[in-house]
Structure formats: C-alpha cells, structure tokens
mmCIF file of C-alpha atoms in Angstrom:
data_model
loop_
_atom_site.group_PDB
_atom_site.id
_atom_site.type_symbol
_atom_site.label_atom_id
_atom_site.label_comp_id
_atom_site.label_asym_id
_atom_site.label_seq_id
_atom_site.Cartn_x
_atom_site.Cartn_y
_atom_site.Cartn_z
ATOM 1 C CA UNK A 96 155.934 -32.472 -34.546
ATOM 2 C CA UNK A 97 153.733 -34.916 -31.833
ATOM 3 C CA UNK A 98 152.183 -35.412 -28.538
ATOM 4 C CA UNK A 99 154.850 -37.199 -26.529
ATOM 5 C CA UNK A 100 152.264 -37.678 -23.575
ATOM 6 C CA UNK A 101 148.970 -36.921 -23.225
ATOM 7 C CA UNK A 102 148.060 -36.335 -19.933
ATOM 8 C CA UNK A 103 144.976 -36.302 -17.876
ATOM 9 C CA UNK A 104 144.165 -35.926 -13.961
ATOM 10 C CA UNK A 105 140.732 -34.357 -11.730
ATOM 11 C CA UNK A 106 141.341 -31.666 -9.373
ATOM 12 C CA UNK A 107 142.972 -32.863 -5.630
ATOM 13 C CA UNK A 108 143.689 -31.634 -2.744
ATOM 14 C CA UNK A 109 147.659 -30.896 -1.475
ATOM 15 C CA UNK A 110 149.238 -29.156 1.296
ATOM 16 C CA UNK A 111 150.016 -25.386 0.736
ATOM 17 C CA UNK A 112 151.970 -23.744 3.427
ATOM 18 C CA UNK A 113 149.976 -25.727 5.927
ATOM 19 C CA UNK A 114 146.741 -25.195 3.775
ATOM 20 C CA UNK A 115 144.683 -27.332 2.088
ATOM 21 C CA UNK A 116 144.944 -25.884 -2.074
ATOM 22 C CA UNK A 117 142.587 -27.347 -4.398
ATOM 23 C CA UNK A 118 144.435 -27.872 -7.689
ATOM 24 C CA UNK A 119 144.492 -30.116 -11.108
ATOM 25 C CA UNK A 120 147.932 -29.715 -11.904
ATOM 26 C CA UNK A 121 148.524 -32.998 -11.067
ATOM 27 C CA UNK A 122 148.160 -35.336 -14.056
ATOM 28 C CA UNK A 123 149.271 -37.930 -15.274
ATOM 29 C CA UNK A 124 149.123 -39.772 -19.036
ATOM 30 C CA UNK A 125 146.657 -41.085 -20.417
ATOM 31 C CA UNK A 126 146.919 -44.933 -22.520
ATOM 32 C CA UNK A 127 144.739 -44.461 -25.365
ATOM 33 C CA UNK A 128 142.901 -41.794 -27.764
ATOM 34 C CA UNK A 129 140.793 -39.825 -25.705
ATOM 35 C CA UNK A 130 137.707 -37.865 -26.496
ATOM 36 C CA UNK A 131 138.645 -33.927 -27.011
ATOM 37 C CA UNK A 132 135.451 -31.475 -26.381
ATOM 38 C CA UNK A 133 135.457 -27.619 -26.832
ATOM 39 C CA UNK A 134 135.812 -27.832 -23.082
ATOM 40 C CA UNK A 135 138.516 -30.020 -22.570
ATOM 41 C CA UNK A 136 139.784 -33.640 -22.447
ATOM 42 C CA UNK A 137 137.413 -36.328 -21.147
ATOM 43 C CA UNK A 138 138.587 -37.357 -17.703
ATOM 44 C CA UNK A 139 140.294 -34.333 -17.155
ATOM 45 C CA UNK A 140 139.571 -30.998 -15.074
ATOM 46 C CA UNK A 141 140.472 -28.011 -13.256
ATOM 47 C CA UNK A 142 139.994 -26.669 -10.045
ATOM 48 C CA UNK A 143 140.181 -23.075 -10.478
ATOM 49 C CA UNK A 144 137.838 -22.377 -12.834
ATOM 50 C CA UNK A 145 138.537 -18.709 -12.772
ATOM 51 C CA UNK A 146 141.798 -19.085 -14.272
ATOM 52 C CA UNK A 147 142.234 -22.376 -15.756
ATOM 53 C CA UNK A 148 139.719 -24.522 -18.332
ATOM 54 C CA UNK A 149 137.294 -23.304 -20.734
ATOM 55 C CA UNK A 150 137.261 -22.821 -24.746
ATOM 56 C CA UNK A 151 139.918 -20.702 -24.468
ATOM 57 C CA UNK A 152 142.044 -22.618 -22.591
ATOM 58 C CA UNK A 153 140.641 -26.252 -23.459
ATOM 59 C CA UNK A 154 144.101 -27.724 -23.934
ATOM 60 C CA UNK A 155 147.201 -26.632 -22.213
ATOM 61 C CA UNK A 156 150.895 -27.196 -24.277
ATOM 62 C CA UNK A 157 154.339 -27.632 -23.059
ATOM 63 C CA UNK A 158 157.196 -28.106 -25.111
ATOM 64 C CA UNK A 159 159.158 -31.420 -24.139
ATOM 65 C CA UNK A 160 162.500 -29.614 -25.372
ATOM 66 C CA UNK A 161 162.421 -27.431 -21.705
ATOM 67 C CA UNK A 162 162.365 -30.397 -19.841
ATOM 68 C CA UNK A 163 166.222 -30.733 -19.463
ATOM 69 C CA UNK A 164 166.918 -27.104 -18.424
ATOM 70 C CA UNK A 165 164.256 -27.379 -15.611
ATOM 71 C CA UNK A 166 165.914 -31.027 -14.023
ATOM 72 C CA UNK A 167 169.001 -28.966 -14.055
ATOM 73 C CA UNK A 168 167.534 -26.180 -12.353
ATOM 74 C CA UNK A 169 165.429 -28.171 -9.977
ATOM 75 C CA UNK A 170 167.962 -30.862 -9.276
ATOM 76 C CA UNK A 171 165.783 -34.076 -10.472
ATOM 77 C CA UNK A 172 164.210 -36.100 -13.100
ATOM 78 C CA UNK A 173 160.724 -34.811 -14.306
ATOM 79 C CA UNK A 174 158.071 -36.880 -15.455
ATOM 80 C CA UNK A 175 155.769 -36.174 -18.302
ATOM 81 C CA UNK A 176 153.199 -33.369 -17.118
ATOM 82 C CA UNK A 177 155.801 -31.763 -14.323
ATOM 83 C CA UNK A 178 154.131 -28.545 -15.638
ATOM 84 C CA UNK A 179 150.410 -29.658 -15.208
ATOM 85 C CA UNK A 180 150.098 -29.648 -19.318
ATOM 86 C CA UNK A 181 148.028 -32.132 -21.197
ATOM 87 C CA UNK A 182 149.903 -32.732 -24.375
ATOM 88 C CA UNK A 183 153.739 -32.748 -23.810
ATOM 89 C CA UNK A 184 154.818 -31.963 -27.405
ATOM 90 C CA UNK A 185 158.301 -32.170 -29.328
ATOM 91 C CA UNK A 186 158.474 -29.720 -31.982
ATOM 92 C CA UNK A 187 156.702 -26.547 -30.734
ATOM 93 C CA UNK A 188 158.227 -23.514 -28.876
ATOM 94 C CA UNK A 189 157.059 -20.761 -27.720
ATOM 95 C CA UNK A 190 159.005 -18.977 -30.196
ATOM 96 C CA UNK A 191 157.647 -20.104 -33.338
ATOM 97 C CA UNK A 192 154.331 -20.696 -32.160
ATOM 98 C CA UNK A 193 152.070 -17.810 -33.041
ATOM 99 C CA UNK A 194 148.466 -16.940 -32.038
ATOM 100 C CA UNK A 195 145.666 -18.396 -34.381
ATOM 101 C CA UNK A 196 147.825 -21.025 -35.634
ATOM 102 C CA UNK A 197 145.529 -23.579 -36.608
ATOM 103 C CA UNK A 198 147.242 -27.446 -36.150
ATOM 104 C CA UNK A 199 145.672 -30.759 -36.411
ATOM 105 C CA UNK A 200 145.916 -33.297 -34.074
ATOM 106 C CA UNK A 201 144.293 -37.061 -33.880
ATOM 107 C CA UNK A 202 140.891 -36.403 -35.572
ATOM 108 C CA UNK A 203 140.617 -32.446 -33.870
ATOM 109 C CA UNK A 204 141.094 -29.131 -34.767
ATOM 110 C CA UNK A 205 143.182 -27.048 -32.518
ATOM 111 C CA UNK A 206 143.540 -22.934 -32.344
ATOM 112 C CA UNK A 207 146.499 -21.512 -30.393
ATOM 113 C CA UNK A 208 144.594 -18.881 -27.990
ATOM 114 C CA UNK A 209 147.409 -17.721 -25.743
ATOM 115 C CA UNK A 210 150.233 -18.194 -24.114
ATOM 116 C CA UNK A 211 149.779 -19.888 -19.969
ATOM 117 C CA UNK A 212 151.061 -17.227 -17.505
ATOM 118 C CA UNK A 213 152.682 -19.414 -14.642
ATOM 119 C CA UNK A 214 151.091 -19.334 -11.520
ATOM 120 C CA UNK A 215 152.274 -20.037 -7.760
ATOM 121 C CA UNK A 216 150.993 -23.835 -8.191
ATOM 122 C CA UNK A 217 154.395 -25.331 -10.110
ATOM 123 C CA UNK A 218 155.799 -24.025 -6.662
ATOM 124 C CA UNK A 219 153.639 -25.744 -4.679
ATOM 125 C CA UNK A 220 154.593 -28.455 -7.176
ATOM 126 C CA UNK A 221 158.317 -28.549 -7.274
ATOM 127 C CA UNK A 222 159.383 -26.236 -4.671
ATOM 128 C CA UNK A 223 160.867 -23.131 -5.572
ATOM 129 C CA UNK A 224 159.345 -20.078 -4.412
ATOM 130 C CA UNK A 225 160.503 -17.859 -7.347
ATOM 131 C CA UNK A 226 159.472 -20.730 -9.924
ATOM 132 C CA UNK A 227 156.812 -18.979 -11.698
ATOM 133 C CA UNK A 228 158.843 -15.930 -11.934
ATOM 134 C CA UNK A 229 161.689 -18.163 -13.005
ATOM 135 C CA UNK A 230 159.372 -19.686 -15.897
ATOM 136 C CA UNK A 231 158.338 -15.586 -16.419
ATOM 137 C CA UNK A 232 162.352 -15.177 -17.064
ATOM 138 C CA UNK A 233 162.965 -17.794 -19.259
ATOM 139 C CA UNK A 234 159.497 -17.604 -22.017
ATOM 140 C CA UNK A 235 159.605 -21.257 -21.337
ATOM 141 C CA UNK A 236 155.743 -20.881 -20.534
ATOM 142 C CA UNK A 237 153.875 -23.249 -23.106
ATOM 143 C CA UNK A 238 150.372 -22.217 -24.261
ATOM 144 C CA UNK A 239 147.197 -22.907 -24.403
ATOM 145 C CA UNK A 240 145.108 -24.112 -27.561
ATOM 146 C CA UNK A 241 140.891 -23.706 -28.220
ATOM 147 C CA UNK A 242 138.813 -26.669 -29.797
ATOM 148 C CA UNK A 243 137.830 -25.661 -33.572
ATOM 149 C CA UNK A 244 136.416 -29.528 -34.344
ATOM 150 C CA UNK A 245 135.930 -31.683 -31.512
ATOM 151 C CA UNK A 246 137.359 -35.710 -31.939
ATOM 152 C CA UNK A 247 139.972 -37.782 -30.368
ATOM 153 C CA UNK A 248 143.712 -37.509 -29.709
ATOM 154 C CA UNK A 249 146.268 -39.805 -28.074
ATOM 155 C CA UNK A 250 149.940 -39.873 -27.017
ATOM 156 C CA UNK A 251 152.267 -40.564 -30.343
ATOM 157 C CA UNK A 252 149.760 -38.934 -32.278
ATOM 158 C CA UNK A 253 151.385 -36.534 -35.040
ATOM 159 C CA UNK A 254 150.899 -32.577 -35.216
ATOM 160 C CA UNK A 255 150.358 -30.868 -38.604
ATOM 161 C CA UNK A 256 150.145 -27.287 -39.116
ATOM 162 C CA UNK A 257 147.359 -26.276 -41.228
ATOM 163 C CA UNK A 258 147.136 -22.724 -41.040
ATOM 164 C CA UNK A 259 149.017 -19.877 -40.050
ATOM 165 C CA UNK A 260 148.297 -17.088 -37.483
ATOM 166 C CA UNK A 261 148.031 -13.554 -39.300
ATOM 167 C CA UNK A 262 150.068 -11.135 -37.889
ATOM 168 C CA UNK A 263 152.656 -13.519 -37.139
ATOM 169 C CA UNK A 264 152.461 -12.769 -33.486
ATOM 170 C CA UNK A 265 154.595 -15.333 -31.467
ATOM 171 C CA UNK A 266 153.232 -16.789 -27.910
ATOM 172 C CA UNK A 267 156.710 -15.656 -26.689
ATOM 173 C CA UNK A 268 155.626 -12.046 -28.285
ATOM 174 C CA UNK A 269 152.122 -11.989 -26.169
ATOM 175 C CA UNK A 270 153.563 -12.875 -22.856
ATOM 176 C CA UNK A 271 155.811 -10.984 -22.862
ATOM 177 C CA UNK A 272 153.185 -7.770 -23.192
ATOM 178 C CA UNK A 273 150.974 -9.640 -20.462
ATOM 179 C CA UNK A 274 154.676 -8.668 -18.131
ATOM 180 C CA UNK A 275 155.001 -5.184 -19.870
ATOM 181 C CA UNK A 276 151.969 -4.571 -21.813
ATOM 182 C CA UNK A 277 151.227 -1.368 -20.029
ATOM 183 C CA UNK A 278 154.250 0.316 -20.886
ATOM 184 C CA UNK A 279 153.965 -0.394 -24.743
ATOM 185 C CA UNK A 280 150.857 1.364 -25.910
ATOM 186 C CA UNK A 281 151.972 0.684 -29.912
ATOM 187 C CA UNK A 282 152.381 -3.390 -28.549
ATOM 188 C CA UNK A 283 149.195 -3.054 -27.088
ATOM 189 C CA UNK A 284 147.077 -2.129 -30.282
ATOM 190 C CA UNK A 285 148.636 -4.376 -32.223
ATOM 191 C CA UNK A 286 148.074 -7.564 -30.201
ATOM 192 C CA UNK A 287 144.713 -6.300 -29.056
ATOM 193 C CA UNK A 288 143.548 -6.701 -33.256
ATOM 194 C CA UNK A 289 144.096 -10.295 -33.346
ATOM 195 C CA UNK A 290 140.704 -11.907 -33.390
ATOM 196 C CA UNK A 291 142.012 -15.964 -32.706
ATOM 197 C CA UNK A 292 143.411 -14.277 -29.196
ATOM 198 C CA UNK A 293 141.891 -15.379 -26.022
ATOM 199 C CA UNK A 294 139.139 -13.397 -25.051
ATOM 200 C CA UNK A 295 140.291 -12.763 -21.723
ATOM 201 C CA UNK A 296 143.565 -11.113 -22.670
ATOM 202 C CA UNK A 297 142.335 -9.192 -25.251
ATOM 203 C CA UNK A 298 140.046 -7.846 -22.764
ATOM 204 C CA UNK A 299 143.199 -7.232 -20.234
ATOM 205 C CA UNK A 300 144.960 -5.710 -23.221
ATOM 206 C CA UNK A 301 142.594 -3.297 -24.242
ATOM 207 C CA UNK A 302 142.214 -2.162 -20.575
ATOM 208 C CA UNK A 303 145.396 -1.474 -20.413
ATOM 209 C CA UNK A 304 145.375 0.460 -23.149
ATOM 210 C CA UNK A 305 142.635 3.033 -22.576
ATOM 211 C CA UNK A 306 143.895 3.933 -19.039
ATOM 212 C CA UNK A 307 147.163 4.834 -20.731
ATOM 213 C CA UNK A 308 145.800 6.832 -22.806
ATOM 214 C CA UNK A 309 143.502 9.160 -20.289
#
C-alpha cells in the first residue's frame, strides 16, 4: 500500500450552469513531503467549509484502482486528483477499509473517519449530471481520514496499517446506511456505537434513529 499522488490545490472559482461555484476540488500534486496538520495539508483548502475540511475530514482518499472504470465511463484519460482527493492511493478500497483503522503514513498518524458522500461538484468537474449518483451506485466513493499525530507525507510514501477498526465496519458498509440508513434501524445502532466515526454522521445516524422509533 502507498500514496501514488499527493495532491494539493486552494479553493477557485468555475462556471456552474452559468454561475460562478466556489470550489477546491481542483488540485493538483504536490513535489515534495508536505506538512500534515489536524486540519489538513499545508497549501491546501476547501471552499465549503460546511461540508468539506476539518478533523474529521482532514484528508480525503481515493483508491487509484477506480481510475480505469471511470475513463471508460467518462470517455477520457484522468489525471491524478480527477476526484478532488489528496492522496491517490494503490492498495485501499472501500471494501476492506473499515472505520477507525489506524494507518501510518510519512511521519503521521491517520484515523479512517468516514466514507466521502459524492456531491454535485465531480459533475461540474467531468460532466455528467448523474455522476454523483453514478459514484452512489458503484461504492467507488473513497473516504476520508482524521489526523491522530501531525508530521509530513509525500507522494511514493508507503502506507502501513497499524491498527484495526473494532467492529470491523467497512467504509463501503457506512455509506451505504448514509443511502438507506433510515430504513435499517438494527444498521443504525450498530454503526451509531463506533466511537473513531465522524462526528457528523454519527450525529445523522442517531437522528435517524430516534424518529424511527417515535
């Protein structure tokens, strides 16, 4: 397992629809370790600060081996950070990638948090109207990861898993109860006990689950 690219970029501004969108999903990697804070990468940031950056989300993941199925789906050659991620990895999948595993990375400390829902912004991106929903379909999502010990990381650099998730609760597992969590009350509990899950989804989770229970 290791970082193919690392990948950095600030927030710009792109057509929308005829709109001006504010958006950081436009990276691009990074030459050289960078410095890795509890909030993020240096040189890098978000514009939508509701929904993207912060502890939980410090780092966001996607797997290098989905790469091929999206040029054949979108019809052309993607470069490293097509999906707005800042480590392209070979090695992890969504699949076998559970919440609270623990990896280490460079000189840092990484928690897996949660899994990134995709949002209308790889559209604006690539194209497709239905791409998020697409990316939905397929659990080729990535994830996000949470700072445990700050340090540097760089493109090449080699992943080691140090600790295991309990619960064994896949990121493939989680969103796919962030599509149907509401329906699956017994799901619901179960995900909602994980401590090393984001904050934010936990929250959303056990919403969910008290107003199916009144």
């Amino acid at each position: 397992m290791r970082i193919v690219s690392l990948n950095i970029g600030r927030p710009i501004t792109v057509d929308f629809h005829g709109k001006p969108l504010e958006t950081g999903i436009y990276k691009a990697p990074a030459s050289g370790p960078v410095h890795l804070s509890v909030e993020g990468l240096a040189g890098d940031g978000q514009a939508d600060l509701v929904n993207h950056g912060g502890p939980d989300k410090a780092i966001c993941v996607y797997p290098l081996e989905h790469y091929e199925y999206w040029e054949m789906q979108l019809g052309k050659k993607l470069e490293y950070a097509a999906f707005g991620e800042n480590i392209t990895t070979n090695g992890l999948l969504e699949t076998e990638v559970c919440i609270g595993d623990v990896y280490e990375i460079g000189t840092t400390l990484l928690q897996v948090s949660q899994p990134r829902y995709p949002c209308f912004k790889l559209s604006q991106k690539h194209g497709p109207a239905d791409l998020p929903a697409k990316v939905l379909a397929t659990g080729f999502s990535g994830f996000y990861l949470r700072v445990l010990r700050e340090g540097e990381i760089a493109a090449d650099d080699v992943i080691v898993k140090k600790q295991s998730g309990p619960g064994g609760v896949s990121i493939s597992k989680v969103l796919h109860m962030m599509e149907v969590g509401r329906k699956d009350k017994t799901g619901l509990a179960d995900v909602i006990e994980l401590d090393s899950l984001a904050e934010g989804i936990r929250h959303k989770f056990r919403d969910w689950l008290e107003s199916s229970e009144i």
